[in-house]
Amino acid sequence: MGQHEITREPDADQLRVFTKKLLADLRALERMLEEGQIESDVRRIGAEQEVFLVDSSWRPAPLALEVFAAIDDPHFTTELGRFNIEFNLEPITLGGDCLSRMEGQVVEFLERASRAMRDLGGEVVLTGILPTLEKSDLHLGNMTPMTRYRELNEAMTRLRGREYDFRIKGRDELLIQHDNVMLEACNTSFQVHFQVSPEEFARRYNLAQAVAAPVLACATNSPLLFGRQLWRETRIALFQQSIDTRVPIPAMRELRPRVSFGRQWVERSVLEIFREDVAHFRVLMSSEIDEDPLEALAAERVPTLPALRLHNGTIYRWNRPCYGISDGKPHLRIENRVLPSGPTPRDEVANAAFWFGLMSGLAGIYEDITRVMDFEVARENFVAAGRLGLGAQFAWPGRDKVPAPELILEELLPLARDGLAAVEVDAGDVARYLDVIEERVRTLKTGSQWLIDSLAAMKGRGGRSERLAALVAATARRRAEGRPVHEWETAGLDEAGDERSHYQRIDQLMTTDLFTVGEDELVDMVAYVMNWKNIRHVPVEDNRHRLVGLVTHRSLLRLVGESLASAAARAVPVREIMTTEVVTVRPETSTLDAIRLMRQHKISCLPVVAEDERLVGIVTERDFMGIAGQLLEKFLERA
């Protein structure tokens, strides 16, 4: 999508004109396939690397445009969020030292991005979801200021017609709403490309679908979002929900999400996928297109099919078909969008090598994978891999339910080794990368497991923000050492750096697990909750979770002292004793400003509300005392 100039605020006429161009591109592709004009005698591989930019506090740094300008290289491009950047590797022919060359490119481009970020006082991090990212970072001011991103957000939001709902359940549960598509910017991936001939497309694409689950299971690297432990690869659930334009309707109608694993095997041609997506998904954006693809074919020129490529860029299949041109020849490729970014270039290329090996090795075993595996099984396997990683069990041809590690170690890894050898990949490269997969699976130490283990090791120490910063700092430092993740020691709290940076904003220290009441509820309930939970403040909210008042311990004492007899004789509602003049702050409020507000108003708590006045957290003097105690202890230990 980033290669196209997008029409700003297209009207209905412009969208119809673009749709006409889209249909013409499909007809041209159909003719190219019929006439054998698509390249079929070479197998190329490639990748797109997405990364996070972080500041000296290990929080997201919205500096993509500055990095982009400093590097000034067409391999680099922007992403939706200003705290992300992407670089594209040069295509490589599959075989020989292709894998080590791929890693070399990743390392080279990553170092260039890192140098640019270090000059700006930050660093680059390879991770599927940045642990220190907060919901308050996902505002439109942090969206890269380019027409294509603004139009994507407006088009998605217009189709949805309401806020985006997110519900993801793992060990913890996340239930939030957001008013734009910026949650998509939480995800970064290592997108791998595999060129295929038109004749083999259906067979190879179906293989990609079948192996998506085991490849994902051993590659998970995104277990955390906003401090909550969710899926082993939370990207899978988050990405689908972040750009889901579907809304509930009264009738029993099936609506398709724009992010999906698909609905069925491909039978014959790539055209099946393109036609299905054009038929089911509305055109979101348009572009001024001069090319007539049929005229180009008549003039023996290769058409670029810009309308088809733009529309395809707004449909997010986990294995996405792509049309491109290399050395003046048109080709087809499968884009694997399953793999997360990180934790190291070696880990990423190991994941890619496992996929490439299976795409080759399984092709020699199964003439048609659809004859031995139901599509629903492949899809269920994929969801299980996202939820549980190596803890998943898979149905597989010839086996009912088999634990992921057993299937990978006993059957799939040997097939992948054979598959890479069959396409003449250097034996040294095969060992270097697939040995990483073998040890990672044998030790059960994926990137996700390392993050979970590290967080558990820091339990009870430091604040939430400090622990999450330690994870990011350790990820960056261990990546620089070059060792794959299964060799990493757990992160330590001391890696988080200067303690002050982890308490700069209220959203870094506020409590979000709240006890609240409605204004018509019984005061006695508030008193019991305060006693049970040893708290002194209970927010009052309405049915839409908007703050309407606050009950304090002092107001309860006043009720007891002033009207004990009358209160005992009737059921007093909360609204009679709550205060409605409540001083509040936003999540992004600086901690110093919050402390000054509390002193100025002589209050002991601050409810934290979003822009729509919905309650999102609370910070109290007790929170500050806890932080002060930890900082004092550290200060005295150093003295």
XYZ file of C-alpha atoms in Angstrom:
639
model
C 0.000 0.000 0.000
C 2.889 2.344 0.794
C 3.990 2.398 -2.871
C 0.858 4.199 -4.051
C -0.209 7.850 -3.959
C -3.587 7.751 -2.252
C -6.442 10.072 -3.193
C -7.359 12.200 -0.212
C -11.010 11.900 0.860
C -12.212 10.138 -2.311
C -15.845 10.640 -3.249
C -18.196 7.992 -4.606
C -17.298 8.767 -8.237
C -13.586 8.349 -7.563
C -14.177 5.037 -5.779
C -16.219 3.779 -8.736
C -13.476 4.791 -11.166
C -10.918 3.003 -9.013
C -13.119 -0.108 -8.857
C -13.240 -0.098 -12.662
C -9.429 -0.037 -12.703
C -9.386 -2.874 -10.171
C -11.561 -5.076 -12.368
C -9.381 -4.274 -15.380
C -6.305 -5.375 -13.434
C -8.007 -8.674 -12.626
C -8.824 -9.244 -16.301
C -5.224 -8.474 -17.244
C -3.880 -10.901 -14.631
C -6.245 -13.565 -15.907
C -4.932 -13.095 -19.436
C -1.307 -13.188 -18.255
C -1.975 -16.479 -16.499
C -3.719 -17.955 -19.534
C -0.873 -16.930 -21.853
C 1.899 -18.139 -19.541
C 3.455 -14.706 -19.042
C 4.101 -15.111 -15.287
C 7.651 -16.101 -14.342
C 7.958 -19.763 -13.404
C 11.618 -20.795 -13.657
C 13.083 -19.211 -10.510
C 12.474 -19.402 -6.760
C 13.221 -16.181 -4.902
C 12.855 -15.399 -1.211
C 12.697 -12.079 0.596
C 11.484 -10.376 3.748
C 10.143 -7.172 5.264
C 11.403 -6.245 8.728
C 9.291 -4.086 11.054
C 10.887 -2.647 14.199
C 10.012 -0.467 17.183
C 11.773 2.801 17.977
C 12.280 3.469 21.691
C 13.687 6.352 23.728
C 16.230 6.249 26.551
C 13.455 5.170 28.939
C 12.665 2.181 26.667
C 9.275 3.658 25.816
C 7.974 4.142 22.240
C 9.680 7.054 20.495
C 7.682 8.716 17.674
C 10.780 9.483 15.597
C 10.161 7.492 12.414
C 10.271 10.502 10.119
C 13.539 11.689 11.646
C 15.092 8.218 11.265
C 13.743 7.907 7.744
C 15.282 11.253 6.774
C 18.616 10.436 8.406
C 18.966 7.086 6.623
C 17.671 8.252 3.212
C 17.569 4.792 1.651
C 14.729 3.364 -0.504
C 14.963 0.063 1.398
C 13.419 1.877 4.379
C 9.829 3.002 4.642
C 7.420 4.317 7.231
C 4.690 2.395 9.019
C 1.329 3.374 10.530
C 2.841 4.447 13.856
C 5.562 7.046 14.189
C 7.319 4.704 16.623
C 7.699 2.007 13.921
C 9.820 1.756 10.814
C 10.215 -0.943 8.159
C 12.991 -2.002 5.832
C 12.742 -4.351 2.847
C 15.417 -6.887 1.967
C 16.661 -7.460 -1.560
C 15.202 -10.643 -3.118
C 17.548 -13.659 -3.041
C 17.411 -16.844 -5.094
C 16.632 -19.829 -2.842
C 19.712 -22.024 -2.552
C 23.373 -21.814 -1.599
C 24.088 -19.336 1.194
C 20.720 -17.575 0.822
C 19.877 -17.846 4.532
C 23.112 -16.331 5.827
C 22.803 -13.633 3.161
C 19.289 -12.885 4.404
C 20.553 -12.564 7.982
C 23.404 -10.373 6.762
C 20.939 -7.966 5.167
C 18.818 -7.828 8.316
C 21.872 -7.116 10.465
C 23.166 -4.447 8.073
C 19.883 -2.546 7.801
C 19.172 -2.957 11.507
C 22.534 -1.438 12.393
C 21.849 1.540 10.148
C 18.512 2.131 11.861
C 20.154 1.683 15.271
C 22.860 4.246 14.488
C 20.224 6.765 13.429
C 18.214 6.145 16.602
C 21.281 6.350 18.854
C 22.040 9.767 17.344
C 18.511 10.735 18.437
C 19.017 9.342 21.937
C 17.120 6.083 21.458
C 17.385 2.521 20.157
C 15.729 -0.015 17.862
C 13.998 -3.084 19.324
C 12.913 -6.344 17.679
C 9.765 -7.555 19.402
C 6.278 -8.549 18.272
C 4.527 -6.144 20.677
C 6.498 -3.564 22.655
C 5.892 -4.265 26.385
C 6.173 -0.578 27.359
C 3.558 0.576 24.858
C 0.509 2.104 26.571
C -2.965 2.749 25.214
C -2.333 6.473 25.647
C 0.457 6.203 23.038
C -2.075 5.184 20.385
C -3.510 8.598 19.566
C -3.682 10.096 16.086
C -0.794 12.432 16.872
C 1.440 9.350 16.817
C 0.140 8.267 13.412
C 2.643 8.842 10.621
C 1.376 12.026 8.888
C 0.814 10.591 5.427
C -2.353 10.518 3.356
C -2.482 6.731 3.002
C -2.545 6.188 6.776
C -5.064 8.936 7.434
C -7.340 7.616 4.697
C -7.010 4.056 5.988
C -8.088 5.185 9.449
C -10.982 7.260 8.161
C -12.197 4.571 5.781
C -12.044 1.829 8.413
C -13.748 3.986 11.015
C -16.429 5.055 8.543
C -17.241 1.450 7.680
C -17.351 0.438 11.311
C -19.413 3.438 12.400
C -18.457 3.070 16.066
C -15.519 2.549 18.385
C -13.356 -0.540 18.020
C -13.967 -3.197 20.668
C -11.102 -5.399 21.815
C -11.440 -8.523 23.890
C -8.529 -10.919 24.256
C -8.356 -13.551 26.965
C -5.300 -15.502 28.022
C -3.960 -15.795 31.546
C -5.244 -12.232 31.929
C -8.063 -10.558 30.036
C -8.076 -7.355 28.008
C -11.396 -5.617 27.401
C -11.095 -2.110 25.968
C -12.452 0.268 23.337
C -10.456 2.525 21.055
C -11.543 5.148 18.538
C -9.003 4.625 15.737
C -6.906 1.971 13.975
C -3.705 2.765 15.877
C -3.833 -0.496 17.821
C -2.605 -2.042 14.571
C 0.655 -0.166 15.257
C 1.195 -2.331 18.350
C 2.246 -5.196 16.052
C 5.550 -5.666 14.264
C 6.433 -8.684 12.178
C 9.075 -10.331 10.007
C 7.144 -10.899 6.797
C 8.725 -13.568 4.608
C 8.157 -13.964 0.849
C 8.336 -17.146 -1.236
C 8.051 -16.897 -5.026
C 5.979 -19.580 -6.761
C 5.010 -20.397 -10.323
C 1.383 -19.977 -11.428
C 1.012 -23.715 -12.017
C 2.027 -24.613 -8.468
C 0.415 -21.673 -6.690
C -2.617 -23.517 -5.309
C -0.562 -26.464 -4.070
C 2.123 -24.286 -2.436
C -0.372 -21.843 -0.955
C -2.297 -24.685 0.672
C 0.970 -26.001 2.130
C 1.659 -22.545 3.567
C -1.728 -22.670 5.264
C -1.110 -26.172 6.628
C 2.308 -25.366 8.160
C 1.370 -21.933 9.525
C 0.491 -23.396 12.932
C 3.676 -25.351 13.748
C 5.874 -22.544 12.368
C 4.051 -19.993 14.536
C 4.114 -22.227 17.619
C 7.908 -22.233 17.807
C 8.267 -18.544 16.834
C 5.944 -16.792 19.330
C 7.294 -13.515 20.709
C 4.274 -11.387 21.724
C 2.694 -12.534 25.014
C 2.149 -9.093 26.576
C -0.072 -6.123 25.770
C -0.479 -3.162 28.139
C 1.140 -5.249 30.869
C -1.350 -8.098 30.557
C -0.326 -11.646 29.686
C -2.648 -12.786 26.901
C -1.931 -15.171 24.004
C 1.549 -16.553 23.382
C 1.301 -14.628 20.100
C -1.111 -11.835 20.985
C -0.465 -10.227 17.577
C -2.800 -12.762 16.006
C -5.839 -11.715 18.040
C -4.937 -8.023 18.241
C -4.321 -7.521 14.535
C -7.638 -9.075 13.562
C -9.557 -6.879 15.973
C -7.591 -3.678 15.294
C -8.915 -3.308 11.733
C -12.155 -5.242 11.974
C -14.850 -3.192 10.257
C -17.662 -5.604 11.084
C -20.474 -4.512 13.388
C -23.144 -6.677 15.032
C -26.384 -6.925 13.014
C -29.767 -8.371 14.058
C -29.965 -10.982 11.300
C -28.047 -14.267 11.209
C -25.656 -13.039 8.530
C -22.028 -14.045 8.173
C -19.649 -11.079 7.858
C -16.016 -11.613 6.892
C -13.117 -9.940 8.711
C -10.421 -8.156 6.688
C -7.793 -10.063 8.688
C -8.243 -13.790 8.363
C -6.723 -17.191 7.841
C -9.126 -17.747 4.970
C -12.189 -19.946 4.581
C -11.188 -22.807 2.275
C -8.376 -24.400 0.335
C -7.400 -22.899 -3.012
C -8.433 -25.256 -5.809
C -6.678 -24.074 -8.962
C -5.431 -20.493 -9.174
C -4.403 -17.328 -7.362
C -7.370 -15.688 -9.073
C -9.679 -17.464 -6.615
C -8.271 -15.417 -3.728
C -8.167 -12.100 -5.569
C -11.721 -12.517 -6.879
C -13.032 -13.533 -3.467
C -11.452 -10.490 -1.827
C -12.723 -8.084 -4.473
C -16.205 -9.577 -4.185
C -16.405 -9.495 -0.393
C -14.487 -6.400 0.689
C -15.349 -2.845 -0.219
C -12.774 -0.590 -1.796
C -11.417 1.591 1.031
C -9.118 3.924 -0.865
C -8.487 5.114 -4.378
C -5.509 6.348 -6.334
C -5.015 8.233 -9.583
C -4.049 5.491 -12.029
C -3.027 6.177 -15.629
C -2.134 2.621 -16.604
C -4.468 0.601 -18.802
C -3.227 -2.953 -18.142
C -4.849 -4.417 -21.261
C -3.231 -1.763 -23.452
C 0.098 -2.511 -21.773
C -0.261 -6.188 -22.624
C -1.158 -5.373 -26.213
C 2.006 -3.269 -26.422
C 3.993 -6.162 -24.916
C 4.686 -4.210 -21.711
C 4.393 -5.756 -18.254
C 1.473 -4.113 -16.399
C 2.089 -3.078 -12.794
C -1.561 -3.708 -11.747
C -1.545 -0.818 -9.225
C -5.265 -0.991 -8.375
C -5.107 -4.700 -7.583
C -1.981 -4.269 -5.477
C -3.469 -1.358 -3.541
C -6.704 -3.210 -2.788
C -4.769 -6.351 -1.877
C -2.804 -4.238 0.607
C -6.011 -3.583 2.555
C -6.873 -7.293 2.895
C -4.758 -8.955 5.557
C -4.647 -12.693 5.036
C -2.047 -14.369 7.242
C -0.703 -15.931 4.051
C -1.240 -13.278 1.416
C -0.834 -13.714 -2.363
C 1.212 -10.979 -4.026
C 1.875 -9.873 -7.596
C 5.187 -8.194 -8.391
C 7.796 -7.518 -11.040
C 11.459 -8.542 -10.822
C 14.013 -7.852 -13.546
C 11.174 -6.847 -15.855
C 9.266 -10.097 -15.374
C 5.943 -10.490 -13.535
C 5.797 -13.051 -10.741
C 3.607 -14.417 -7.941
C 4.702 -14.937 -4.369
C 3.256 -15.972 -1.015
C 3.751 -13.482 1.798
C 3.927 -15.147 5.221
C 2.606 -12.556 7.699
C 2.517 -14.993 10.616
C 6.003 -14.481 12.056
C 6.621 -11.825 14.733
C 9.563 -9.481 14.756
C 12.563 -10.615 16.818
C 13.984 -11.379 19.196
C 17.194 -11.487 17.079
C 18.010 -11.580 13.362
C 19.286 -15.125 13.786
C 16.003 -16.194 15.414
C 14.012 -14.557 12.629
C 15.967 -16.214 9.833
C 15.707 -19.524 11.710
C 11.910 -19.120 11.659
C 12.040 -18.313 7.949
C 14.340 -21.280 7.256
C 11.903 -23.619 9.009
C 9.086 -22.297 6.816
C 11.099 -22.465 3.583
C 12.208 -25.998 4.458
C 8.663 -27.158 5.131
C 7.379 -25.530 1.944
C 9.943 -27.599 0.038
C 10.022 -30.761 2.132
C 6.282 -31.271 2.436
C 5.860 -30.707 -1.303
C 7.856 -33.883 -1.780
C 5.624 -35.821 0.619
C 2.134 -34.584 -0.238
C 1.093 -34.109 -3.818
C -2.031 -32.386 -2.483
C -2.235 -31.564 1.243
C -5.991 -31.002 0.909
C -6.524 -34.740 0.430
C -5.147 -35.549 3.899
C -6.102 -32.476 5.963
C -9.392 -30.623 6.322
C -9.170 -26.854 6.011
C -10.943 -26.398 9.353
C -8.192 -28.455 11.001
C -5.486 -26.164 9.606
C -7.383 -23.125 10.842
C -7.977 -24.602 14.300
C -4.307 -25.529 14.539
C -3.392 -21.927 13.708
C -5.588 -20.445 16.433
C -4.244 -22.971 18.943
C -0.674 -21.987 18.044
C -1.470 -18.316 18.573
C -3.090 -18.960 21.937
C -0.711 -21.556 23.374
C 2.486 -21.580 21.321
C 4.448 -24.756 22.027
C 1.774 -25.704 24.549
C -0.658 -26.383 21.682
C -1.676 -29.769 20.357
C -2.194 -30.194 16.624
C -4.166 -32.545 14.437
C -1.859 -33.695 11.637
C -2.092 -36.180 8.749
C -1.738 -39.658 10.171
C -1.967 -38.411 13.759
C -4.904 -37.310 15.860
C -3.763 -34.847 18.508
C -0.020 -34.464 18.963
C 1.854 -31.970 21.201
C 3.514 -29.252 19.124
C 7.088 -30.037 20.324
C 6.698 -33.715 19.515
C 5.372 -33.021 16.012
C 8.099 -30.467 15.279
C 11.042 -32.462 16.620
C 10.050 -35.902 15.370
C 8.493 -35.125 12.002
C 8.645 -31.543 10.768
C 12.240 -30.549 11.504
C 13.661 -33.579 9.647
C 11.354 -32.731 6.724
C 12.526 -29.107 6.767
C 16.186 -30.185 6.766
C 15.528 -32.466 3.815
C 13.547 -29.752 2.052
C 16.370 -27.198 2.291
C 18.910 -29.788 1.185
C 16.703 -30.609 -1.828
C 16.893 -26.999 -3.065
C 20.656 -27.006 -2.456
C 20.858 -24.659 0.505
C 24.338 -24.866 2.037
C 24.562 -27.546 4.712
C 26.219 -25.054 7.051
C 23.285 -22.681 6.734
C 20.782 -25.500 7.265
C 22.527 -26.511 10.490
C 23.035 -22.927 11.718
C 19.365 -22.018 11.541
C 17.422 -25.230 12.011
C 19.594 -26.124 15.018
C 18.237 -22.918 16.581
C 14.680 -24.157 16.026
C 15.568 -27.575 17.443
C 17.107 -26.186 20.639
C 14.338 -23.623 21.080
C 11.678 -26.331 20.853
C 13.643 -28.815 22.956
C 14.055 -26.257 25.777
C 10.556 -24.755 25.208
C 12.218 -21.339 25.318
C 10.579 -19.138 22.689
C 10.715 -15.359 22.820
C 7.312 -15.404 24.509
C 8.483 -17.839 27.164
C 11.567 -15.723 27.864
C 9.396 -12.634 28.383
C 7.009 -14.520 30.671
C 9.854 -16.068 32.689
C 11.606 -12.710 33.014
C 8.463 -11.002 34.246
C 7.886 -13.780 36.786
C 11.468 -13.462 38.049
C 10.869 -9.763 38.789
C 7.523 -10.325 40.523
C 7.097 -8.155 43.607
C 10.067 -5.955 42.737
C 9.851 -2.469 41.295
C 6.811 -0.942 39.687
C 4.919 -2.274 36.697
C 6.476 0.295 34.365
C 9.976 -0.485 35.626
C 9.554 -4.227 35.074
C 8.278 -3.721 31.529
C 11.140 -1.331 30.749
C 13.589 -3.970 31.991
C 12.134 -6.425 29.470
C 12.664 -3.999 26.585
C 16.162 -3.018 27.714
C 17.185 -6.660 28.071
C 15.709 -7.493 24.654
C 17.767 -4.747 22.997
C 20.991 -5.655 24.796
C 20.775 -9.398 24.223
C 19.903 -8.875 20.578
C 23.121 -6.840 20.233
C 25.075 -9.799 21.657
C 23.824 -11.987 18.808
C 22.863 -15.076 20.821
C 19.502 -16.691 19.925
C 16.737 -16.352 22.496
C 16.925 -19.901 23.860
C 20.360 -19.007 25.252
C 19.252 -15.831 27.022
C 19.253 -15.407 30.790
C 16.132 -13.777 32.221
C 15.901 -9.989 32.394
C 16.803 -8.251 35.641
C 15.128 -5.206 37.178
C 18.456 -3.367 37.263
C 18.444 -3.346 33.435
C 15.572 -0.851 33.388
C 17.948 2.078 33.956
C 17.186 5.363 35.695
C 14.203 4.833 38.010
C 12.921 8.352 37.402
C 12.049 7.584 33.787
C 9.592 4.874 34.856
C 7.432 7.192 36.931
C 7.176 10.190 34.599
C 3.507 9.781 33.654
C 0.428 8.793 35.577
C -0.347 5.857 33.262
C 2.954 4.305 34.381
C 1.829 3.985 37.996
C -1.965 4.226 38.164
C -4.107 1.310 39.351
C -6.440 -0.026 36.666
C -8.050 -2.891 38.617
C -10.717 -0.713 40.216
C -13.549 -1.130 42.697
C -16.395 1.150 41.636
C -20.075 1.651 42.450
C -23.115 3.257 40.839
C -24.731 6.341 42.344
C -27.931 4.451 43.236
C -26.150 1.659 45.077
C -26.218 1.211 48.843
C -23.684 3.155 50.893
C -23.272 0.144 53.171
C -21.763 -1.751 50.206
C -19.133 0.954 49.810
C -18.252 0.726 53.494
C -17.856 -3.035 53.310
C -15.711 -2.832 50.150
C -13.448 -0.240 51.742
C -13.027 -2.452 54.774
C -12.505 -5.671 52.810
C -10.007 -4.189 50.366
C -8.378 -1.685 52.721
C -8.990 1.265 50.404
C -10.054 4.833 51.152
C -11.563 5.942 47.825
C -14.262 4.409 45.653
C -15.087 6.037 42.281
C -18.723 6.318 41.238
C -19.452 5.680 37.561
C -22.463 5.429 35.290
C -23.394 2.535 33.010
C -20.993 3.790 30.328
C -18.120 3.861 32.843
C -18.023 7.659 32.946
C -16.935 9.120 36.268
C -19.806 10.893 38.061
C -18.501 11.135 41.610
C -16.217 9.869 44.359
C -16.868 8.357 47.785
C -14.082 8.846 50.295
C -13.416 7.340 53.669
C -13.928 10.791 55.165
C -17.418 11.131 53.643
C -18.415 7.815 55.220
C -17.181 8.975 58.623
C -19.157 12.191 58.187
C -22.305 10.187 57.458
C -21.795 8.104 60.587
C -21.087 11.142 62.750
C -23.884 13.377 61.525
C -26.846 11.058 60.949
C -26.166 7.721 62.555
C -29.713 7.169 63.742
C -31.489 8.201 60.567
C -28.974 6.410 58.310
C -29.457 3.181 60.179
C -33.202 3.391 59.620
C -33.061 3.688 55.816
C -31.064 2.526 52.829
C -28.827 5.472 51.928
C -27.841 5.698 48.230
C -24.295 6.567 47.221
C -25.374 9.785 45.500
C -26.260 11.355 48.885
C -22.703 11.248 50.180
C -20.519 11.244 47.065
C -18.706 14.359 45.974
C -19.325 15.404 42.375
C -16.572 18.018 42.213
C -13.796 15.569 41.487
C -10.325 16.618 40.361
C -9.191 14.255 37.589
C -6.216 13.792 35.284
C -5.572 12.192 31.910
C -3.360 9.076 31.568
C -0.605 11.112 29.905
C -0.464 13.674 32.745
C 3.031 14.030 34.176
C 3.517 12.630 37.671
C 4.892 15.949 38.925
C 1.776 17.775 37.705
C -0.400 15.181 39.451
C 1.456 15.593 42.740
C 1.119 19.369 42.517
C -2.618 19.048 41.852
C -3.057 16.880 44.917
C -1.173 19.375 47.071
C -3.022 22.339 45.614
C -6.461 20.819 46.241
C -5.438 18.990 49.420
C -6.750 15.675 48.151
C -5.376 12.157 48.551
C -6.425 10.584 45.225
C -6.810 11.394 41.556
C -9.158 9.427 39.310
C -7.715 9.034 35.811
C -10.143 9.517 32.929
C -9.893 9.293 29.146
C -10.917 12.112 26.809
C -14.522 10.885 26.827
C -14.527 11.060 30.670
C -14.568 7.289 31.031
C -12.746 6.074 34.093
C -9.510 4.216 33.294
C -7.599 4.233 36.583
C -6.833 5.878 39.891
C -3.707 7.037 41.682
C -3.594 7.663 45.442
C -1.150 8.968 48.009
C -0.610 5.332 48.994
C 0.733 4.639 45.484
C 3.217 7.471 45.886
C 4.250 6.232 49.322
C 4.932 2.766 47.901
C 7.087 4.188 45.111
C 8.897 6.502 47.559
C 9.657 3.522 49.781
C 11.159 1.531 46.904
C 13.262 4.472 45.711
C 14.474 5.208 49.255
C 15.480 1.577 49.710
C 17.472 1.634 46.475
C 19.078 4.946 47.445
C 20.177 3.621 50.821
C 21.511 0.392 49.290
C 23.752 2.454 47.025
C 24.931 4.770 49.806
